[in-house]
mmCIF file of C-alpha atoms and ligand atoms in Angstrom:
data_model
loop_
_atom_site.group_PDB
_atom_site.id
_atom_site.type_symbol
_atom_site.label_atom_id
_atom_site.label_comp_id
_atom_site.label_asym_id
_atom_site.label_seq_id
_atom_site.Cartn_x
_atom_site.Cartn_y
_atom_site.Cartn_z
ATOM 1 C CA MET A 1 -21.337 8.781 4.044
ATOM 2 C CA THR A 2 -25.040 7.846 4.462
ATOM 3 C CA SER A 3 -26.025 8.843 0.966
ATOM 4 C CA ALA A 4 -23.003 7.140 -0.671
ATOM 5 C CA PRO A 5 -23.753 4.722 -3.502
ATOM 6 C CA THR A 6 -23.124 1.175 -2.494
ATOM 7 C CA HIS A 7 -21.756 -0.422 -5.659
ATOM 8 C CA PRO A 8 -17.929 -0.632 -5.561
ATOM 9 C CA VAL A 9 -17.596 1.063 -8.977
ATOM 10 C CA ASP A 10 -19.975 3.905 -7.948
ATOM 11 C CA ASN A 11 -18.048 4.277 -4.691
ATOM 12 C CA LEU A 12 -14.756 4.455 -6.546
ATOM 13 C CA HIS A 13 -16.108 7.155 -8.915
ATOM 14 C CA ALA A 14 -17.382 9.199 -5.946
ATOM 15 C CA ILE A 15 -14.001 8.871 -4.262
ATOM 16 C CA ARG A 16 -12.247 10.021 -7.450
ATOM 17 C CA ARG A 17 -14.441 13.076 -7.632
ATOM 18 C CA GLU A 18 -13.728 14.090 -4.014
ATOM 19 C CA LEU A 19 -10.069 13.334 -4.429
ATOM 20 C CA LYS A 20 -9.837 15.478 -7.562
ATOM 21 C CA ALA A 21 -11.349 18.452 -5.734
ATOM 22 C CA ALA A 22 -8.981 17.961 -2.751
ATOM 23 C CA LEU A 23 -5.991 17.720 -5.060
ATOM 24 C CA ILE A 24 -6.896 20.835 -6.984
ATOM 25 C CA GLU A 25 -7.099 22.684 -3.617
ATOM 26 C CA ALA A 26 -3.668 21.314 -2.715
ATOM 27 C CA ARG A 27 -2.294 22.182 -6.152
ATOM 28 C CA ARG A 28 -1.394 18.596 -6.880
ATOM 29 C CA GLU A 29 -1.833 16.631 -10.090
ATOM 30 C CA THR A 30 -4.521 13.920 -10.112
ATOM 31 C CA ALA A 31 -2.165 11.678 -12.048
ATOM 32 C CA ASP A 32 0.316 11.776 -9.182
ATOM 33 C CA VAL A 33 -1.981 10.013 -6.710
ATOM 34 C CA VAL A 34 -2.946 6.338 -7.075
ATOM 35 C CA ILE A 35 -5.840 4.674 -5.366
ATOM 36 C CA THR A 36 -4.851 1.216 -4.116
ATOM 37 C CA ALA A 37 -8.207 -0.539 -3.826
ATOM 38 C CA VAL A 38 -7.878 -2.735 -0.756
ATOM 39 C CA SER A 39 -9.801 -5.891 -1.581
ATOM 40 C CA LYS A 40 -8.891 -8.078 1.405
ATOM 41 C CA THR A 41 -11.748 -10.380 2.509
ATOM 42 C CA HIS A 42 -13.725 -9.588 -0.659
ATOM 43 C CA ASP A 43 -13.956 -12.355 -3.223
ATOM 44 C CA ALA A 44 -13.380 -12.178 -6.926
ATOM 45 C CA SER A 45 -17.030 -11.468 -7.788
ATOM 46 C CA HIS A 46 -16.758 -8.149 -5.915
ATOM 47 C CA ILE A 47 -13.380 -7.253 -7.488
ATOM 48 C CA LEU A 48 -14.213 -8.136 -11.056
ATOM 49 C CA PRO A 49 -16.554 -5.146 -11.706
ATOM 50 C CA VAL A 50 -13.856 -2.809 -10.445
ATOM 51 C CA LEU A 51 -11.335 -4.402 -12.873
ATOM 52 C CA GLU A 52 -13.898 -4.195 -15.653
ATOM 53 C CA ALA A 53 -14.390 -0.497 -14.954
ATOM 54 C CA GLY A 54 -10.681 0.042 -15.666
ATOM 55 C CA HIS A 55 -9.103 0.091 -12.186
ATOM 56 C CA ARG A 56 -5.824 -1.794 -11.998
ATOM 57 C CA VAL A 57 -4.140 -1.219 -8.590
ATOM 58 C CA PHE A 58 -5.187 -3.375 -5.625
ATOM 59 C CA GLY A 59 -3.973 -4.125 -2.163
ATOM 60 C CA GLU A 60 -4.148 -7.352 -0.153
ATOM 61 C CA ASN A 61 -2.940 -7.900 3.411
ATOM 62 C CA ARG A 62 -2.408 -11.660 3.375
ATOM 63 C CA VAL A 63 -0.091 -13.615 0.995
ATOM 64 C CA GLN A 64 -2.166 -16.826 1.149
ATOM 65 C CA GLU A 65 -5.460 -15.138 0.504
ATOM 66 C CA ALA A 66 -4.090 -13.141 -2.427
ATOM 67 C CA MET A 67 -2.566 -16.267 -3.998
ATOM 68 C CA GLU A 68 -5.884 -18.048 -3.838
ATOM 69 C CA LYS A 69 -7.917 -15.219 -5.206
ATOM 70 C CA TRP A 70 -5.915 -13.337 -7.814
ATOM 71 C CA PRO A 71 -4.431 -15.810 -10.411
ATOM 72 C CA PRO A 72 -7.676 -16.102 -12.421
ATOM 73 C CA LEU A 73 -8.202 -12.294 -12.251
ATOM 74 C CA ARG A 74 -4.674 -11.715 -13.321
ATOM 75 C CA ALA A 75 -5.099 -14.071 -16.267
ATOM 76 C CA SER A 76 -7.837 -11.802 -17.533
ATOM 77 C CA PHE A 77 -6.189 -8.550 -16.566
ATOM 78 C CA PRO A 78 -2.410 -9.067 -16.920
ATOM 79 C CA ASP A 79 -1.655 -5.359 -16.424
ATOM 80 C CA LEU A 80 -3.010 -5.184 -12.889
ATOM 81 C CA GLU A 81 -0.720 -4.229 -10.026
ATOM 82 C CA LEU A 82 -0.853 -6.010 -6.696
ATOM 83 C CA HIS A 83 0.376 -4.479 -3.432
ATOM 84 C CA LEU A 84 1.087 -6.466 -0.292
ATOM 85 C CA ILE A 85 0.022 -4.155 2.572
ATOM 86 C CA GLY A 86 0.062 -6.659 5.451
ATOM 87 C CA PRO A 87 2.800 -8.111 7.595
ATOM 88 C CA LEU A 88 5.154 -10.501 5.807
ATOM 89 C CA GLN A 89 6.706 -13.471 7.541
ATOM 90 C CA THR A 90 10.127 -14.418 6.226
ATOM 91 C CA ASN A 91 8.882 -17.980 5.307
ATOM 92 C CA LYS A 92 6.436 -16.351 2.902
ATOM 93 C CA ALA A 93 9.014 -13.911 1.419
ATOM 94 C CA SER A 94 9.676 -16.168 -1.606
ATOM 95 C CA ALA A 95 5.969 -16.399 -2.458
ATOM 96 C CA ALA A 96 5.530 -12.621 -1.918
ATOM 97 C CA VAL A 97 8.416 -11.848 -4.314
ATOM 98 C CA ALA A 98 6.992 -14.155 -6.935
ATOM 99 C CA PHE A 99 3.440 -12.844 -6.604
ATOM 100 C CA PHE A 100 3.310 -9.150 -5.756
ATOM 101 C CA ASP A 101 4.329 -6.071 -7.711
ATOM 102 C CA VAL A 102 4.834 -3.951 -4.646
ATOM 103 C CA ILE A 103 5.692 -5.070 -1.041
ATOM 104 C CA GLU A 104 4.785 -2.156 1.245
ATOM 105 C CA THR A 105 5.656 -3.781 4.563
ATOM 106 C CA VAL A 106 9.420 -4.191 4.790
ATOM 107 C CA ASP A 107 9.738 -3.671 8.531
ATOM 108 C CA ARG A 108 12.884 -5.423 9.848
ATOM 109 C CA PRO A 109 16.474 -6.247 8.880
ATOM 110 C CA LYS A 110 15.911 -9.973 8.601
ATOM 111 C CA LEU A 111 12.990 -9.541 6.182
ATOM 112 C CA ALA A 112 14.989 -7.055 4.134
ATOM 113 C CA ARG A 113 17.894 -9.476 3.871
ATOM 114 C CA VAL A 114 15.643 -12.405 2.890
ATOM 115 C CA LEU A 115 13.789 -10.284 0.282
ATOM 116 C CA GLY A 116 17.102 -9.170 -1.239
ATOM 117 C CA ALA A 117 18.253 -12.804 -1.563
ATOM 118 C CA GLU A 118 14.914 -13.938 -2.984
ATOM 119 C CA MET A 119 14.768 -11.199 -5.571
ATOM 120 C CA ALA A 120 18.208 -12.031 -6.800
ATOM 121 C CA LYS A 121 17.375 -15.736 -6.883
ATOM 122 C CA GLN A 122 14.123 -15.238 -8.808
ATOM 123 C CA ASP A 123 15.488 -12.305 -10.843
ATOM 124 C CA LYS A 124 12.161 -10.571 -9.984
ATOM 125 C CA TYR A 125 12.175 -7.183 -8.400
ATOM 126 C CA PRO A 126 8.930 -5.990 -6.825
ATOM 127 C CA ALA A 127 9.004 -2.402 -5.639
ATOM 128 C CA LEU A 128 9.778 -2.219 -1.915
ATOM 129 C CA TYR A 129 8.316 0.230 0.621
ATOM 130 C CA ILE A 130 9.362 0.429 4.282
ATOM 131 C CA GLN A 131 6.649 0.512 6.874
ATOM 132 C CA ILE A 132 7.230 3.218 9.454
ATOM 133 C CA ASN A 133 5.592 2.924 12.861
ATOM 134 C CA THR A 134 4.968 6.683 13.129
ATOM 135 C CA GLY A 135 2.999 6.330 16.341
ATOM 136 C CA GLU A 136 5.680 4.099 17.924
ATOM 137 C CA GLU A 137 2.957 1.695 18.937
ATOM 138 C CA GLU A 138 4.173 -1.390 20.750
ATOM 139 C CA GLN A 139 1.801 -3.780 18.979
ATOM 140 C CA LYS A 140 2.258 -2.332 15.495
ATOM 141 C CA ALA A 141 4.796 -3.437 12.894
ATOM 142 C CA GLY A 142 7.228 -1.000 11.405
ATOM 143 C CA ILE A 143 10.509 0.827 11.899
ATOM 144 C CA THR A 144 10.382 3.586 14.511
ATOM 145 C CA PRO A 145 10.922 7.132 13.147
ATOM 146 C CA CYS A 146 14.316 7.482 14.934
ATOM 147 C CA GLU A 147 15.568 4.205 13.446
ATOM 148 C CA ALA A 148 14.279 4.962 9.928
ATOM 149 C CA ASP A 149 17.323 6.663 8.380
ATOM 150 C CA ALA A 150 19.716 3.961 9.615
ATOM 151 C CA PHE A 151 17.422 1.188 8.387
ATOM 152 C CA ILE A 152 16.965 2.755 4.963
ATOM 153 C CA ALA A 153 20.758 3.086 4.687
ATOM 154 C CA GLN A 154 21.194 -0.502 5.750
ATOM 155 C CA CYS A 155 18.681 -1.725 3.156
ATOM 156 C CA ARG A 156 20.567 0.127 0.478
ATOM 157 C CA THR A 157 24.171 -0.592 1.331
ATOM 158 C CA GLU A 158 24.038 -3.953 3.165
ATOM 159 C CA TYR A 159 21.169 -5.637 1.215
ATOM 160 C CA GLY A 160 21.473 -3.799 -2.106
ATOM 161 C CA LEU A 161 17.805 -2.915 -2.147
ATOM 162 C CA THR A 162 16.133 -0.106 -3.937
ATOM 163 C CA ILE A 163 13.631 1.503 -1.557
ATOM 164 C CA GLU A 164 10.878 3.179 -3.532
ATOM 165 C CA GLY A 165 8.442 4.179 -0.846
ATOM 166 C CA LEU A 166 7.407 4.498 2.745
ATOM 167 C CA MET A 167 4.077 3.500 4.250
ATOM 168 C CA CYS A 168 2.370 4.177 7.607
ATOM 169 C CA ILE A 169 -0.741 3.334 9.492
ATOM 170 C CA PRO A 170 -1.388 6.085 12.053
ATOM 171 C CA PRO A 171 -2.695 5.050 15.500
ATOM 172 C CA ALA A 172 -6.475 4.654 15.573
ATOM 173 C CA GLY A 173 -8.041 7.747 17.124
ATOM 174 C CA ASP A 174 -5.025 9.968 16.546
ATOM 175 C CA ASP A 175 -5.137 13.060 14.261
ATOM 176 C CA PRO A 176 -3.469 11.414 11.237
ATOM 177 C CA ALA A 177 -1.996 14.652 9.878
ATOM 178 C CA PRO A 178 1.170 14.754 12.054
ATOM 179 C CA HIS A 179 1.837 11.080 11.141
ATOM 180 C CA PHE A 180 1.498 11.823 7.437
ATOM 181 C CA ALA A 181 3.741 14.834 7.808
ATOM 182 C CA LEU A 182 6.392 12.743 9.623
ATOM 183 C CA LEU A 183 6.325 10.091 6.952
ATOM 184 C CA ALA A 184 6.694 12.718 4.217
ATOM 185 C CA LYS A 185 9.616 14.259 6.103
ATOM 186 C CA ILE A 186 11.495 10.950 6.556
ATOM 187 C CA ALA A 187 10.958 10.145 2.847
ATOM 188 C CA ALA A 188 12.164 13.626 1.660
ATOM 189 C CA ARG A 189 15.406 13.528 3.607
ATOM 190 C CA ASN A 190 16.133 10.046 2.355
ATOM 191 C CA GLY A 191 15.333 10.771 -1.326
ATOM 192 C CA ILE A 192 12.304 8.454 -1.370
ATOM 193 C CA SER A 193 9.448 9.450 -3.694
ATOM 194 C CA GLN A 194 6.503 7.209 -2.961
ATOM 195 C CA LEU A 195 4.262 7.672 0.069
ATOM 196 C CA SER A 196 1.583 5.099 0.879
ATOM 197 C CA MET A 197 -0.616 6.750 3.439
ATOM 198 C CA GLY A 198 -4.347 7.414 3.981
ATOM 199 C CA MET A 199 -7.187 4.937 4.277
ATOM 200 C CA SER A 200 -10.990 5.175 4.004
ATOM 201 C CA GLY A 201 -11.305 7.596 6.883
ATOM 202 C CA ASP A 202 -8.494 9.986 6.061
ATOM 203 C CA TYR A 203 -7.477 9.663 2.433
ATOM 204 C CA LEU A 204 -8.333 13.253 1.569
ATOM 205 C CA ILE A 205 -5.987 14.556 4.262
ATOM 206 C CA ALA A 206 -3.324 12.173 3.148
ATOM 207 C CA ALA A 207 -3.732 13.275 -0.469
ATOM 208 C CA GLN A 208 -3.362 16.886 0.474
ATOM 209 C CA MET A 209 -0.220 16.040 2.520
ATOM 210 C CA GLY A 210 1.637 14.384 -0.344
ATOM 211 C CA ALA A 211 0.436 10.749 -0.516
ATOM 212 C CA THR A 212 1.164 9.021 -3.779
ATOM 213 C CA HIS A 213 -0.789 5.934 -2.861
ATOM 214 C CA LEU A 214 -4.030 5.877 -0.917
ATOM 215 C CA ARG A 215 -4.987 2.488 0.507
ATOM 216 C CA ILE A 216 -8.797 2.530 0.380
ATOM 217 C CA GLY A 217 -10.860 -0.551 1.385
ATOM 218 C CA SER A 218 -14.210 -0.161 3.009
ATOM 219 C CA ALA A 219 -15.092 3.125 1.283
ATOM 220 C CA ILE A 220 -14.919 1.202 -2.005
ATOM 221 C CA PHE A 221 -16.021 -2.342 -1.202
ATOM 222 C CA GLY A 222 -18.185 -1.722 1.855
ATOM 223 C CA ALA A 223 -17.744 -2.902 5.426
ATOM 224 C CA ARG A 224 -15.743 -6.086 6.057
HETATM 225 C C1 LIG B 301 -7.361 -2.902 5.514
HETATM 226 C C2 LIG B 301 -6.281 -1.934 5.311
HETATM 227 C C3 LIG B 301 -6.493 -0.740 4.694
HETATM 228 C C4 LIG B 301 -7.807 -0.274 4.184
HETATM 229 O O1 LIG B 301 -8.601 0.126 5.257
HETATM 230 P P1 LIG B 301 -10.049 0.866 5.062
HETATM 231 O O2 LIG B 301 -10.204 1.623 6.311
HETATM 232 O O3 LIG B 301 -11.010 -0.203 4.869
HETATM 233 O O4 LIG B 301 -9.890 1.745 3.914
HETATM 234 C C5 LIG B 301 -5.423 0.093 4.469
HETATM 235 N N1 LIG B 301 -4.161 -0.251 4.871
HETATM 236 C C6 LIG B 301 -3.897 -1.426 5.481
HETATM 237 C C7 LIG B 301 -2.519 -1.728 5.939
HETATM 238 C C8 LIG B 301 -4.972 -2.282 5.755
HETATM 239 O O5 LIG B 301 -4.674 -3.456 6.361
#
């Protein structure tokens, strides 16, 4: 993207234009696909213009960083929606429930259990997505595809959770399309409607394959 504009708001507008064209081609509605602007490592001064331009959905990968950065922004823009897209330790589950609107990285039974207990305790219910390790990578978080159905069922019956979405991060260097297709298939057979997939390098493919949430960082805010 050598000729891309460099201001986050210009970048976001350019992404929206490309996305709209891709969605028309895929016969999908623009309104059905949300851009989650991934603002990790970028400070409030970079985020503010994007908020002022009307964007409201953001992603952060660390609880601590988000809690330091977002309270003043949220005071000015109370309708914004914050997604946790990074790994969550159980000792931060309480803070995550209190702070985030969506937790996209439910990836193990213990975390699911602790989140369920915290949500009941706080009477606050962020939307929960399960992270699926579609590439079955040793070093990556997430439930393996063959364990997904059982884990989703366990979350629902044992922990009383409503699972609203699935998310995945395909292996670097792989063709992402089969991973997006697999995530969509697991979601469909489990009656799950939200699909968080696609990042700066592959969001158009993800959008054409049914993503409801695109997690876009560097294409909006620049390199980290
Ligand atoms: C950083 C991050 C993104 C955004 O990546 P870009 O390539 O900068 O768009 C998306 N998802 C997760 C889980 C991330 O940690």
